[in-house]
Tab-separated table of N, CA and C in Angstrom:
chain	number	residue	atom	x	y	z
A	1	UNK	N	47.966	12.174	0.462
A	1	UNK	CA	47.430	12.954	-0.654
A	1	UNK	C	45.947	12.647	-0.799
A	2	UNK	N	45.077	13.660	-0.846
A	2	UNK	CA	44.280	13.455	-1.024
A	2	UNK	C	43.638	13.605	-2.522
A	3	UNK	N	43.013	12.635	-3.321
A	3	UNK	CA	42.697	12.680	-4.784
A	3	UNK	C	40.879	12.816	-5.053
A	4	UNK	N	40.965	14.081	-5.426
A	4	UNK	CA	39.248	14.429	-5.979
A	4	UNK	C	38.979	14.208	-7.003
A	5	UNK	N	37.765	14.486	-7.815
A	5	UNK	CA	37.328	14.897	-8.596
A	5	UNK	C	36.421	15.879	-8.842
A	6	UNK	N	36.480	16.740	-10.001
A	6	UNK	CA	35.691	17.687	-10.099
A	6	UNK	C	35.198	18.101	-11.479
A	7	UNK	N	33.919	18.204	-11.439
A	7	UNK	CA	33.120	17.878	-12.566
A	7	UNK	C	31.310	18.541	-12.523
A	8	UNK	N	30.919	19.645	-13.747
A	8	UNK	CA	29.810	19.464	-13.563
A	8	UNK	C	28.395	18.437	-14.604
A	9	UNK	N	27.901	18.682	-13.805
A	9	UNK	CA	27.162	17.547	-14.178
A	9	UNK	C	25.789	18.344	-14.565
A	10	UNK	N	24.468	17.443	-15.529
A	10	UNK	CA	23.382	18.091	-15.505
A	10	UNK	C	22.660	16.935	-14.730
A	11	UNK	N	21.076	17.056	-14.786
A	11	UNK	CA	19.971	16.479	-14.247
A	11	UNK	C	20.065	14.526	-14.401
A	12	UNK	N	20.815	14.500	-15.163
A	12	UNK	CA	21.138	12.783	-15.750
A	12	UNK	C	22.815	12.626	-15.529
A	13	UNK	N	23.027	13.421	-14.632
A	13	UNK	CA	24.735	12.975	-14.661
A	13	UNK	C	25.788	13.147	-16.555
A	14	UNK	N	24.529	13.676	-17.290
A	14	UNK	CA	25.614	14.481	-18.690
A	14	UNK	C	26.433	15.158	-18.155
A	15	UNK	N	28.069	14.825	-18.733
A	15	UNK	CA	29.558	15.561	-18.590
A	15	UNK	C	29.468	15.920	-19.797
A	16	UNK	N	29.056	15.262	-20.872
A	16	UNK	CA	29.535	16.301	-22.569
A	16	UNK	C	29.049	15.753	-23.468
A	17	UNK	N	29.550	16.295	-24.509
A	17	UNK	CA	28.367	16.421	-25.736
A	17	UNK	C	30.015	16.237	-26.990
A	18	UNK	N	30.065	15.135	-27.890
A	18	UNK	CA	31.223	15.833	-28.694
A	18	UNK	C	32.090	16.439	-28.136
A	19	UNK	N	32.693	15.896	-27.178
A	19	UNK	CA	33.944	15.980	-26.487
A	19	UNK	C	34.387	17.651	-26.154
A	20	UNK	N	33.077	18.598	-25.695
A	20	UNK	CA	32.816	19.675	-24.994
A	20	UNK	C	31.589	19.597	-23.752
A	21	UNK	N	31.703	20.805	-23.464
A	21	UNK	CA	31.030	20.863	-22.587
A	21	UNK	C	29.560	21.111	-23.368
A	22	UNK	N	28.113	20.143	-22.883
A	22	UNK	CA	26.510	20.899	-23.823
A	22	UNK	C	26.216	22.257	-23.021
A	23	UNK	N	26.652	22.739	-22.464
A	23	UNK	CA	26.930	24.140	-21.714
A	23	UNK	C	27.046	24.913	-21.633
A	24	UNK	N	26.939	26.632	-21.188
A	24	UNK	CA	28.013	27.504	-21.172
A	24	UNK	C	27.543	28.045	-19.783
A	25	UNK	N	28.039	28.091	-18.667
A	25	UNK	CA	28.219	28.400	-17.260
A	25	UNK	C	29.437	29.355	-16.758
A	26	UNK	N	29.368	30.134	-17.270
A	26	UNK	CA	30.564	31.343	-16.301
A	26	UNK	C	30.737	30.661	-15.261
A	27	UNK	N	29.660	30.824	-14.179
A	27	UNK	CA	29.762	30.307	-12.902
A	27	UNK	C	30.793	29.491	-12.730
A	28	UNK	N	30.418	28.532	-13.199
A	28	UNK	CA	31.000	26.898	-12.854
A	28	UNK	C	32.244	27.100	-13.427
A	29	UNK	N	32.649	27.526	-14.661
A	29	UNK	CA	34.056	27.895	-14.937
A	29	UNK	C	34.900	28.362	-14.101
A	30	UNK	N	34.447	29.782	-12.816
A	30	UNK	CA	35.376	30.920	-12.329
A	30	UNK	C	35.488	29.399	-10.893
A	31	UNK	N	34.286	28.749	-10.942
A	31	UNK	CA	34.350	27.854	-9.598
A	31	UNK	C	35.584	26.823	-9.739
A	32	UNK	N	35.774	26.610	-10.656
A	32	UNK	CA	36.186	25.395	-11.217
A	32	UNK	C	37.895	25.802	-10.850
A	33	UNK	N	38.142	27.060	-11.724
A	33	UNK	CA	39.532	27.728	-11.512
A	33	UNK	C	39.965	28.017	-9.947
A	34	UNK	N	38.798	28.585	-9.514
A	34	UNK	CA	38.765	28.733	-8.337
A	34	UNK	C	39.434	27.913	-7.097
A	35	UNK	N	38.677	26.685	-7.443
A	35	UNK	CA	39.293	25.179	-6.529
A	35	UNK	C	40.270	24.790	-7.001
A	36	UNK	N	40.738	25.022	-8.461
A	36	UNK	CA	41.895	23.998	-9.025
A	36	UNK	C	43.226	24.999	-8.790
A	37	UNK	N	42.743	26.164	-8.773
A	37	UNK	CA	44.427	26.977	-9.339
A	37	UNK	C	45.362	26.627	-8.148
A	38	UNK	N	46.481	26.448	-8.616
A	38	UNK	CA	47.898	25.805	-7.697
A	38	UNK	C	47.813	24.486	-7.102
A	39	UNK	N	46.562	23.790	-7.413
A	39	UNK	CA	47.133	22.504	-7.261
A	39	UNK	C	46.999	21.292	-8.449
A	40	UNK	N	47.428	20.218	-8.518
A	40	UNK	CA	47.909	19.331	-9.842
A	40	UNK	C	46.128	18.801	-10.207
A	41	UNK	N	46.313	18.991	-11.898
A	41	UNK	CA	45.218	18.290	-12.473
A	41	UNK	C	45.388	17.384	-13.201
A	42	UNK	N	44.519	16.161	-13.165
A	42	UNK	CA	44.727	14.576	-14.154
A	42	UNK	C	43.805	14.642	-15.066
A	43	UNK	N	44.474	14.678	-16.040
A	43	UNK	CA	43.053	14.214	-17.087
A	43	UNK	C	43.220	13.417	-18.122
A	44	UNK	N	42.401	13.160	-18.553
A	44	UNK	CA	42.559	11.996	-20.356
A	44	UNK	C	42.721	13.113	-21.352
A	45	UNK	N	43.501	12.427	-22.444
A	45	UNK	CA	43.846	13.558	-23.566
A	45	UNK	C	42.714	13.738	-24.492
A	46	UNK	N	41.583	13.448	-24.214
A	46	UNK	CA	40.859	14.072	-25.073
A	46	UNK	C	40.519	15.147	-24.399
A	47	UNK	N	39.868	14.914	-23.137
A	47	UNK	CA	39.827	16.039	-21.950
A	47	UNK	C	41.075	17.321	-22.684
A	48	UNK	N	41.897	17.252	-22.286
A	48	UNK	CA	43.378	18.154	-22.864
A	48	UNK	C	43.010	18.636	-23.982
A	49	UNK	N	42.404	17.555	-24.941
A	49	UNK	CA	42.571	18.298	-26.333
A	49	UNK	C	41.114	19.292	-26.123
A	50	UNK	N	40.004	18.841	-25.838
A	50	UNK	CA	39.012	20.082	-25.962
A	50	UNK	C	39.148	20.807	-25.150
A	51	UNK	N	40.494	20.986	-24.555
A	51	UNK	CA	40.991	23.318	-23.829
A	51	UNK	C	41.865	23.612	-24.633
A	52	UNK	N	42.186	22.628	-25.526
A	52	UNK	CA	43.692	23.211	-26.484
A	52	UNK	C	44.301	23.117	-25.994
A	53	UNK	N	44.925	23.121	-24.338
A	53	UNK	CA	46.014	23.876	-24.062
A	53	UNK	C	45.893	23.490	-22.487
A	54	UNK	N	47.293	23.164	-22.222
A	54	UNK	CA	47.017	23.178	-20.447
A	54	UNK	C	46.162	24.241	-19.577
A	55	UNK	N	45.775	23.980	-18.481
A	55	UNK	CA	45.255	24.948	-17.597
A	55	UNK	C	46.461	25.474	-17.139
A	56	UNK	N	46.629	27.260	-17.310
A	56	UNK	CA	47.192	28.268	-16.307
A	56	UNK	C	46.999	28.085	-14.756
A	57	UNK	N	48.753	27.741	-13.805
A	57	UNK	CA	48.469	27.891	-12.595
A	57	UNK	C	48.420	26.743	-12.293
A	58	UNK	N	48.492	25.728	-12.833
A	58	UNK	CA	48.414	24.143	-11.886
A	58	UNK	C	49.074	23.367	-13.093
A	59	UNK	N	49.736	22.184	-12.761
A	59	UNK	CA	50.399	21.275	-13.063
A	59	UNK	C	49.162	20.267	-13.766
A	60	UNK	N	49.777	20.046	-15.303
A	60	UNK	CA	48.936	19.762	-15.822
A	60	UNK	C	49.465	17.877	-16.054
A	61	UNK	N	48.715	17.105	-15.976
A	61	UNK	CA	49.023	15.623	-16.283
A	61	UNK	C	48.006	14.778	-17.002
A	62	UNK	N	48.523	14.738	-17.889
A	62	UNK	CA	47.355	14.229	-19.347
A	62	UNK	C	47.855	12.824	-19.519
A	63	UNK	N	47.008	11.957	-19.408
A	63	UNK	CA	46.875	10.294	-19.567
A	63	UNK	C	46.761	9.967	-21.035
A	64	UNK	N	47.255	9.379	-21.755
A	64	UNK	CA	47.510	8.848	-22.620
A	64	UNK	C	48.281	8.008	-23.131
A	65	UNK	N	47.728	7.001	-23.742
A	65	UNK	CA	48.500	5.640	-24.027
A	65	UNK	C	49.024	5.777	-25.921
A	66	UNK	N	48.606	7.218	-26.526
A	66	UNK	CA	49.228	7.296	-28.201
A	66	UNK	C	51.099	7.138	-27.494
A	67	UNK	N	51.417	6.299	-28.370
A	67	UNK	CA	52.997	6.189	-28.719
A	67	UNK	C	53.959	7.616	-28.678
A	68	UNK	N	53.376	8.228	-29.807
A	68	UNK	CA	54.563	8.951	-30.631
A	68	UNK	C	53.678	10.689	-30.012
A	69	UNK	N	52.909	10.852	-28.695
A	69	UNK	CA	52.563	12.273	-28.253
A	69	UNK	C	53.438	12.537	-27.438
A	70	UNK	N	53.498	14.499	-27.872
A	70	UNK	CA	54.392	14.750	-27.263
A	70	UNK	C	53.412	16.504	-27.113
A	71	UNK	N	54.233	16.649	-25.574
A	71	UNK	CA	52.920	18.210	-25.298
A	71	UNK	C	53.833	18.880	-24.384
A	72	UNK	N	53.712	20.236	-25.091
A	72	UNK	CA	54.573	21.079	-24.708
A	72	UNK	C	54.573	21.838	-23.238
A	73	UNK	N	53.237	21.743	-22.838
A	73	UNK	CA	52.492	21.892	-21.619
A	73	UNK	C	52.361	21.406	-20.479
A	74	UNK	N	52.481	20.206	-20.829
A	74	UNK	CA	52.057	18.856	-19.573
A	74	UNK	C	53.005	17.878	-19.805
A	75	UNK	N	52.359	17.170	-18.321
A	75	UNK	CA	53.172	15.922	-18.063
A	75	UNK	C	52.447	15.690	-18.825
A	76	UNK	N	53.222	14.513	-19.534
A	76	UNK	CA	52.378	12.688	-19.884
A	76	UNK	C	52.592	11.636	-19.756
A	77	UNK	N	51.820	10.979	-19.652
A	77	UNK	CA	51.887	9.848	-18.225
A	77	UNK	C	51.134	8.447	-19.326
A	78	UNK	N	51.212	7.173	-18.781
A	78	UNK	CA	50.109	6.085	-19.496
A	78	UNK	C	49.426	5.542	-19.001
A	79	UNK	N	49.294	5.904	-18.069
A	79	UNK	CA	48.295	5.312	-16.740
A	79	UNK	C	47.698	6.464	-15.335
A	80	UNK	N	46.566	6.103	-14.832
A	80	UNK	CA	46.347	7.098	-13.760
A	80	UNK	C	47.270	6.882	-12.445
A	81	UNK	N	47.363	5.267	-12.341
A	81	UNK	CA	48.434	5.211	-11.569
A	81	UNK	C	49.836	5.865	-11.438
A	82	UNK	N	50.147	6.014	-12.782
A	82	UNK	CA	51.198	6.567	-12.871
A	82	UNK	C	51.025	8.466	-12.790
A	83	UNK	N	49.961	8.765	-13.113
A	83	UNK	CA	49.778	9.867	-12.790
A	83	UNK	C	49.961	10.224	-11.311
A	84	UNK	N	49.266	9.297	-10.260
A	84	UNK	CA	49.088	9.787	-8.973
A	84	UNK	C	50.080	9.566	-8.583
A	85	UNK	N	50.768	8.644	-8.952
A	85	UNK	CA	52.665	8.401	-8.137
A	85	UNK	C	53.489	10.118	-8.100
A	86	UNK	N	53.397	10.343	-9.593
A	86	UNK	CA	53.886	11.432	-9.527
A	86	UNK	C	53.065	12.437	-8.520
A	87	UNK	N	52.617	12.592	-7.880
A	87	UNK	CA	51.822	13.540	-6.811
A	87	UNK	C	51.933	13.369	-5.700
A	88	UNK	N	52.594	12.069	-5.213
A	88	UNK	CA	52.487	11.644	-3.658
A	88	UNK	C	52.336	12.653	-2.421
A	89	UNK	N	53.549	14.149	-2.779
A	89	UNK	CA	54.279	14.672	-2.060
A	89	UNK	C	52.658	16.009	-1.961
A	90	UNK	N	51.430	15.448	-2.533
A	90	UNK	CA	50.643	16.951	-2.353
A	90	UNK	C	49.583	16.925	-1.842
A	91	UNK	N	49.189	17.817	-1.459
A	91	UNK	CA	47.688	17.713	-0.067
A	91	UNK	C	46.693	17.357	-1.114
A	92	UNK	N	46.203	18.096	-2.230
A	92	UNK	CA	44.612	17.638	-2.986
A	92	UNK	C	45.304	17.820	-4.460
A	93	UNK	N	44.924	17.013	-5.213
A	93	UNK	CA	45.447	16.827	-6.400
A	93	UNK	C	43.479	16.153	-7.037
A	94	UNK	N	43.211	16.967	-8.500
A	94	UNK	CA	42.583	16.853	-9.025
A	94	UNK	C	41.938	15.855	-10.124
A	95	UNK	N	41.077	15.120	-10.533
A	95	UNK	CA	40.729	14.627	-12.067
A	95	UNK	C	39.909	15.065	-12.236
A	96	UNK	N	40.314	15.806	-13.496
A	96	UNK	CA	38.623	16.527	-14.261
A	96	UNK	C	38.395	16.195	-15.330
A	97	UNK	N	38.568	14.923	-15.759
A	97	UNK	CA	37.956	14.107	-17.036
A	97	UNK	C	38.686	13.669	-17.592
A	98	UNK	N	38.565	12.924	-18.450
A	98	UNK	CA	37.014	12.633	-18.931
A	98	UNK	C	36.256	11.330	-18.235
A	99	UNK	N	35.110	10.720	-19.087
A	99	UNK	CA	34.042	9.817	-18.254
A	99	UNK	C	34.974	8.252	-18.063
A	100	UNK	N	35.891	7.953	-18.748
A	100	UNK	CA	36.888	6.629	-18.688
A	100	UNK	C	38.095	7.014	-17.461
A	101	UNK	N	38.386	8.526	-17.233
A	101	UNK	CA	39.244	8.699	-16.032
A	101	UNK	C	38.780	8.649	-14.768
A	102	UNK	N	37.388	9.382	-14.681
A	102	UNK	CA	36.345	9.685	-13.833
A	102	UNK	C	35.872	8.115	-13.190
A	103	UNK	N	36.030	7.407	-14.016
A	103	UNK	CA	35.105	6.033	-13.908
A	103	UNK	C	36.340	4.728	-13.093
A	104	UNK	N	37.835	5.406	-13.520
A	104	UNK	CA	39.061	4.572	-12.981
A	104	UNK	C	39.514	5.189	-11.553
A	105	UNK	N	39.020	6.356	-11.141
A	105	UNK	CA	39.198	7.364	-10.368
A	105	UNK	C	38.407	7.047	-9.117
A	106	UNK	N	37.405	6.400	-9.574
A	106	UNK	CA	36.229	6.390	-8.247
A	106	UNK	C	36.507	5.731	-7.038
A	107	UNK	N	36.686	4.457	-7.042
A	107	UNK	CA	37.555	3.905	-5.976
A	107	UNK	C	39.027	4.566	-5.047
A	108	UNK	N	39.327	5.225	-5.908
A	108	UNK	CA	40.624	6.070	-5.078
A	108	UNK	C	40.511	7.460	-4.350
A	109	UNK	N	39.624	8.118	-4.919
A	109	UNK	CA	38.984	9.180	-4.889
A	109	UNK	C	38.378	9.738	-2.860
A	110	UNK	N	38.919	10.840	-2.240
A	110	UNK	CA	38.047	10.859	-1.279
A	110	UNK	C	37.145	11.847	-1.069
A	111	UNK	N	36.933	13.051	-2.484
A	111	UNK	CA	36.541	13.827	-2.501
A	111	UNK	C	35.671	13.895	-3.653
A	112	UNK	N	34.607	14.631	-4.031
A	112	UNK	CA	33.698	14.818	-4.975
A	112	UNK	C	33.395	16.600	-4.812
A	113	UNK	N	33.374	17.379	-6.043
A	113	UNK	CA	33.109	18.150	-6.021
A	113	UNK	C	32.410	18.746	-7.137
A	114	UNK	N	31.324	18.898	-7.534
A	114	UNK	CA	30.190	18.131	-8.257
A	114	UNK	C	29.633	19.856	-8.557
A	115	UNK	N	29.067	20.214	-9.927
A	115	UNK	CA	27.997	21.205	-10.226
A	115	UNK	C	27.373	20.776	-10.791
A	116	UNK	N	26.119	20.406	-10.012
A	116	UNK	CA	25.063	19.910	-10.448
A	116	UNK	C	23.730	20.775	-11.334
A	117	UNK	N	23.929	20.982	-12.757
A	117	UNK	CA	23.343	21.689	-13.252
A	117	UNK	C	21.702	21.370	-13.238
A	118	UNK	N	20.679	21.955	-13.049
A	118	UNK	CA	19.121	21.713	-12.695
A	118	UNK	C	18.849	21.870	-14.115
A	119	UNK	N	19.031	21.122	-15.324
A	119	UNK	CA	18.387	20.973	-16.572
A	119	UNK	C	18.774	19.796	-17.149
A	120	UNK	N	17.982	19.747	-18.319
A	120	UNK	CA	18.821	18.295	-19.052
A	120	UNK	C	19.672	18.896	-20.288
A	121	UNK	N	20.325	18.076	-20.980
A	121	UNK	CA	20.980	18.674	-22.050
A	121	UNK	C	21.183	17.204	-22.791
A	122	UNK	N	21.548	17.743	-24.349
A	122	UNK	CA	21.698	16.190	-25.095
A	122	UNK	C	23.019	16.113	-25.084
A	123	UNK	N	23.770	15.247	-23.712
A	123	UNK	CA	24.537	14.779	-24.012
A	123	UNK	C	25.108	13.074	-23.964
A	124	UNK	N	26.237	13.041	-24.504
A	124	UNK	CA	26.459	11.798	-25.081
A	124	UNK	C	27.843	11.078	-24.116
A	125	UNK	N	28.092	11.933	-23.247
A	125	UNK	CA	28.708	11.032	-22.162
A	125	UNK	C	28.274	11.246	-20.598
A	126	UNK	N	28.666	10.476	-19.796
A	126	UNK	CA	28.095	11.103	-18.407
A	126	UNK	C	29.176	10.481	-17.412
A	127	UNK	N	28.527	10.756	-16.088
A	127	UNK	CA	29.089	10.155	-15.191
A	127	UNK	C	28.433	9.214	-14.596
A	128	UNK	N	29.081	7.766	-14.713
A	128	UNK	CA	28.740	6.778	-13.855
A	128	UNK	C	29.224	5.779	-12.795
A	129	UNK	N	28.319	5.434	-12.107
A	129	UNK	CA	29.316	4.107	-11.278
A	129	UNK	C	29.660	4.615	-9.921
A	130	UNK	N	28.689	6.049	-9.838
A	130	UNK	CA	28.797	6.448	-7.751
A	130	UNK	C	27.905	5.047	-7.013
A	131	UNK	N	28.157	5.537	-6.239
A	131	UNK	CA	27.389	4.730	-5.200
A	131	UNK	C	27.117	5.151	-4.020
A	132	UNK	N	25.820	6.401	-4.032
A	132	UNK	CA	25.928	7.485	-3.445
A	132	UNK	C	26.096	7.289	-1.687
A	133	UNK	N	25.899	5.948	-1.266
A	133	UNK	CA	25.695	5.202	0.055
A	133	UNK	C	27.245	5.541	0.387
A	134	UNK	N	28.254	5.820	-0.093
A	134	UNK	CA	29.548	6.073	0.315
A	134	UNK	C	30.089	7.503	0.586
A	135	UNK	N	29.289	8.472	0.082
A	135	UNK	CA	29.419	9.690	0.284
A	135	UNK	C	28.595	10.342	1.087
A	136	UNK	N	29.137	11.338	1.543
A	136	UNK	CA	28.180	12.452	2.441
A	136	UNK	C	28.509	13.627	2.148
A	137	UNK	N	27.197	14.955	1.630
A	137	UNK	CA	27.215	15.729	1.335
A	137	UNK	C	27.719	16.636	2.282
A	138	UNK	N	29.051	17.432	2.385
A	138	UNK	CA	29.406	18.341	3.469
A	138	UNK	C	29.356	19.789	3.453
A	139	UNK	N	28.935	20.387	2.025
A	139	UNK	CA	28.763	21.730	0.953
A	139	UNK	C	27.968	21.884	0.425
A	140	UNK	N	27.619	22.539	0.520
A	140	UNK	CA	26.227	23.254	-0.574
A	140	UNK	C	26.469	24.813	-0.852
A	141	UNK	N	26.130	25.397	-1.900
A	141	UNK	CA	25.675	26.420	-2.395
A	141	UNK	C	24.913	26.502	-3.698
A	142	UNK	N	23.501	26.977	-3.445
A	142	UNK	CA	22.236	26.745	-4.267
A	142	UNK	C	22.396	28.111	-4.841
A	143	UNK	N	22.199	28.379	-6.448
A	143	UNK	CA	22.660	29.662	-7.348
A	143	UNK	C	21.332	29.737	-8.283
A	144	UNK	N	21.517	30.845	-8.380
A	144	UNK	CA	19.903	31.021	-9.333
A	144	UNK	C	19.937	31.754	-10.558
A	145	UNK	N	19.284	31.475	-11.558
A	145	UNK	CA	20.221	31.621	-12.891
A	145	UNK	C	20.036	33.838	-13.185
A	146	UNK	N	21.394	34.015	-13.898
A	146	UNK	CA	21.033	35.407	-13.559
A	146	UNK	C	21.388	35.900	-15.221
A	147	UNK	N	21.905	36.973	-15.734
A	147	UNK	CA	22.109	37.476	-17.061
A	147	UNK	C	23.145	36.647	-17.685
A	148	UNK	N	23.911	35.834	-17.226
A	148	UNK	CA	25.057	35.476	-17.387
A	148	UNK	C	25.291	33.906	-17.016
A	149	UNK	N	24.671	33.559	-16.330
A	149	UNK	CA	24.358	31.600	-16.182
A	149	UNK	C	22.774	31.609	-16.447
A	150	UNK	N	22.434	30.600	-17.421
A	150	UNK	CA	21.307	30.897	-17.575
A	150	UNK	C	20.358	29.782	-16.672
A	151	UNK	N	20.690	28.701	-16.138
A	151	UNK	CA	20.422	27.608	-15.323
A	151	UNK	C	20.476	28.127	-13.634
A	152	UNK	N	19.682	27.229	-13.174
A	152	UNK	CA	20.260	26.856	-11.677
A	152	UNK	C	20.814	25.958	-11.659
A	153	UNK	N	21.627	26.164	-10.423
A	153	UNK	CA	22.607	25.299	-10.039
A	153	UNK	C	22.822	24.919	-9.071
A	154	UNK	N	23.531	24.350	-8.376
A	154	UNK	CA	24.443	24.028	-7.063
A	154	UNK	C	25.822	23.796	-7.298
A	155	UNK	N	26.533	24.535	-5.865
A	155	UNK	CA	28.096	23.793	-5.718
A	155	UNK	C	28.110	22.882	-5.038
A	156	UNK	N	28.538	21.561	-5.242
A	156	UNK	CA	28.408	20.480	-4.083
A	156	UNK	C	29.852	19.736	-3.395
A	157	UNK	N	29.965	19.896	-2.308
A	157	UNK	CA	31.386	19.042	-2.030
A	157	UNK	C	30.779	18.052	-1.074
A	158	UNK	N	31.145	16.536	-1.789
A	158	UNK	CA	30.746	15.443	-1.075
A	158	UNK	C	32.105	14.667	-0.650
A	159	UNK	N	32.543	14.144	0.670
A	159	UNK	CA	33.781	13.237	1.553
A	159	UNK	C	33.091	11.846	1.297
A	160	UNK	N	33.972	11.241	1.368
A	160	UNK	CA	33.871	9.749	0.936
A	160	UNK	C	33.743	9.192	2.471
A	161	UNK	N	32.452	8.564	3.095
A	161	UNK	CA	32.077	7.941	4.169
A	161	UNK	C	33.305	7.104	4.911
A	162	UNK	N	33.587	6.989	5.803
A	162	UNK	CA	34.269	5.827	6.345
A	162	UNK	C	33.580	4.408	6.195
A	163	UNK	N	34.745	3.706	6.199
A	163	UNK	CA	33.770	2.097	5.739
A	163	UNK	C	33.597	1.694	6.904
């Protein structure tokens, strides 16, 4: 099984602002669905709680350690470990947040798939703790902001180096 992540990012590695996106990117949304639909996504329940609602089309698995939650939508799981057990049996299985899943994720991880937004924004969490000497960029697509994304961007898919 192979385990990614996917996430966009701005100019400082900002993921969010008040537990949303500081954002609004069509783009990166239809991209996002795009790569994820039909296969399994991991995330932290706050992640969960700011879509309301599972993602349509993929198997949803929300991490959380509250006692007494219960979700009509998704697995729930109390650990990422325990998340990925349940997945053994699948070719690419997803984490798309938040910055405490993202950050437990990195070491296991052999994929990165990254929108790197070309602005800054005020946000109040990010992504940390790459170590870009382990990855190699194998994707690109450079986007230019149009009526409807107002930023540039990139799609980036980075493979995790052999050691």
């Amino acid at each position: 099984m192979n385990l990614s992540i996917i996430v966009a990012v701005d100019e400082n590695y900002g993921i969010g602002k008040d537990n949303q996106l500081p954002w609004h990117l069509p783009a990166d949304l239809k991209y996002f669905k795009s790569v994820t639909t039909g296969h399994t996504v991991i995330m932290g329940r706050k992640t969960y709680d700011s879509m309301g609602k599972a993602l349509p089309n993929r198997r949803n698995i929300v991490i959380s350690r509250q006692e007494n939650l219960h979700l009509q939508d998704a697995e729930l799981v109390r650990s990422l470990e325990e998340a990925i057990s349940l997945c053994s049996s699948e070719a690419e299985v997803f984490i798309i947040g938040g910055a405490k899943i993202f950050k437990q994720a990195l070491p296991l991880i052999s994929a990165m798939y990254i929108t790197r937004i070309k602005h800054h924004f005020d946000a109040d969490t990010f992504l940390n703790g790459i170590d870009w000497n382990d990855w190699e960029e194998v994707s690109r697509e450079d986007c230019e902001p149009d009526e409807k994304n107002l930023y540039t961007y990139s799609f980036l898919k980075y493979q995790k180096q052999a050691s």
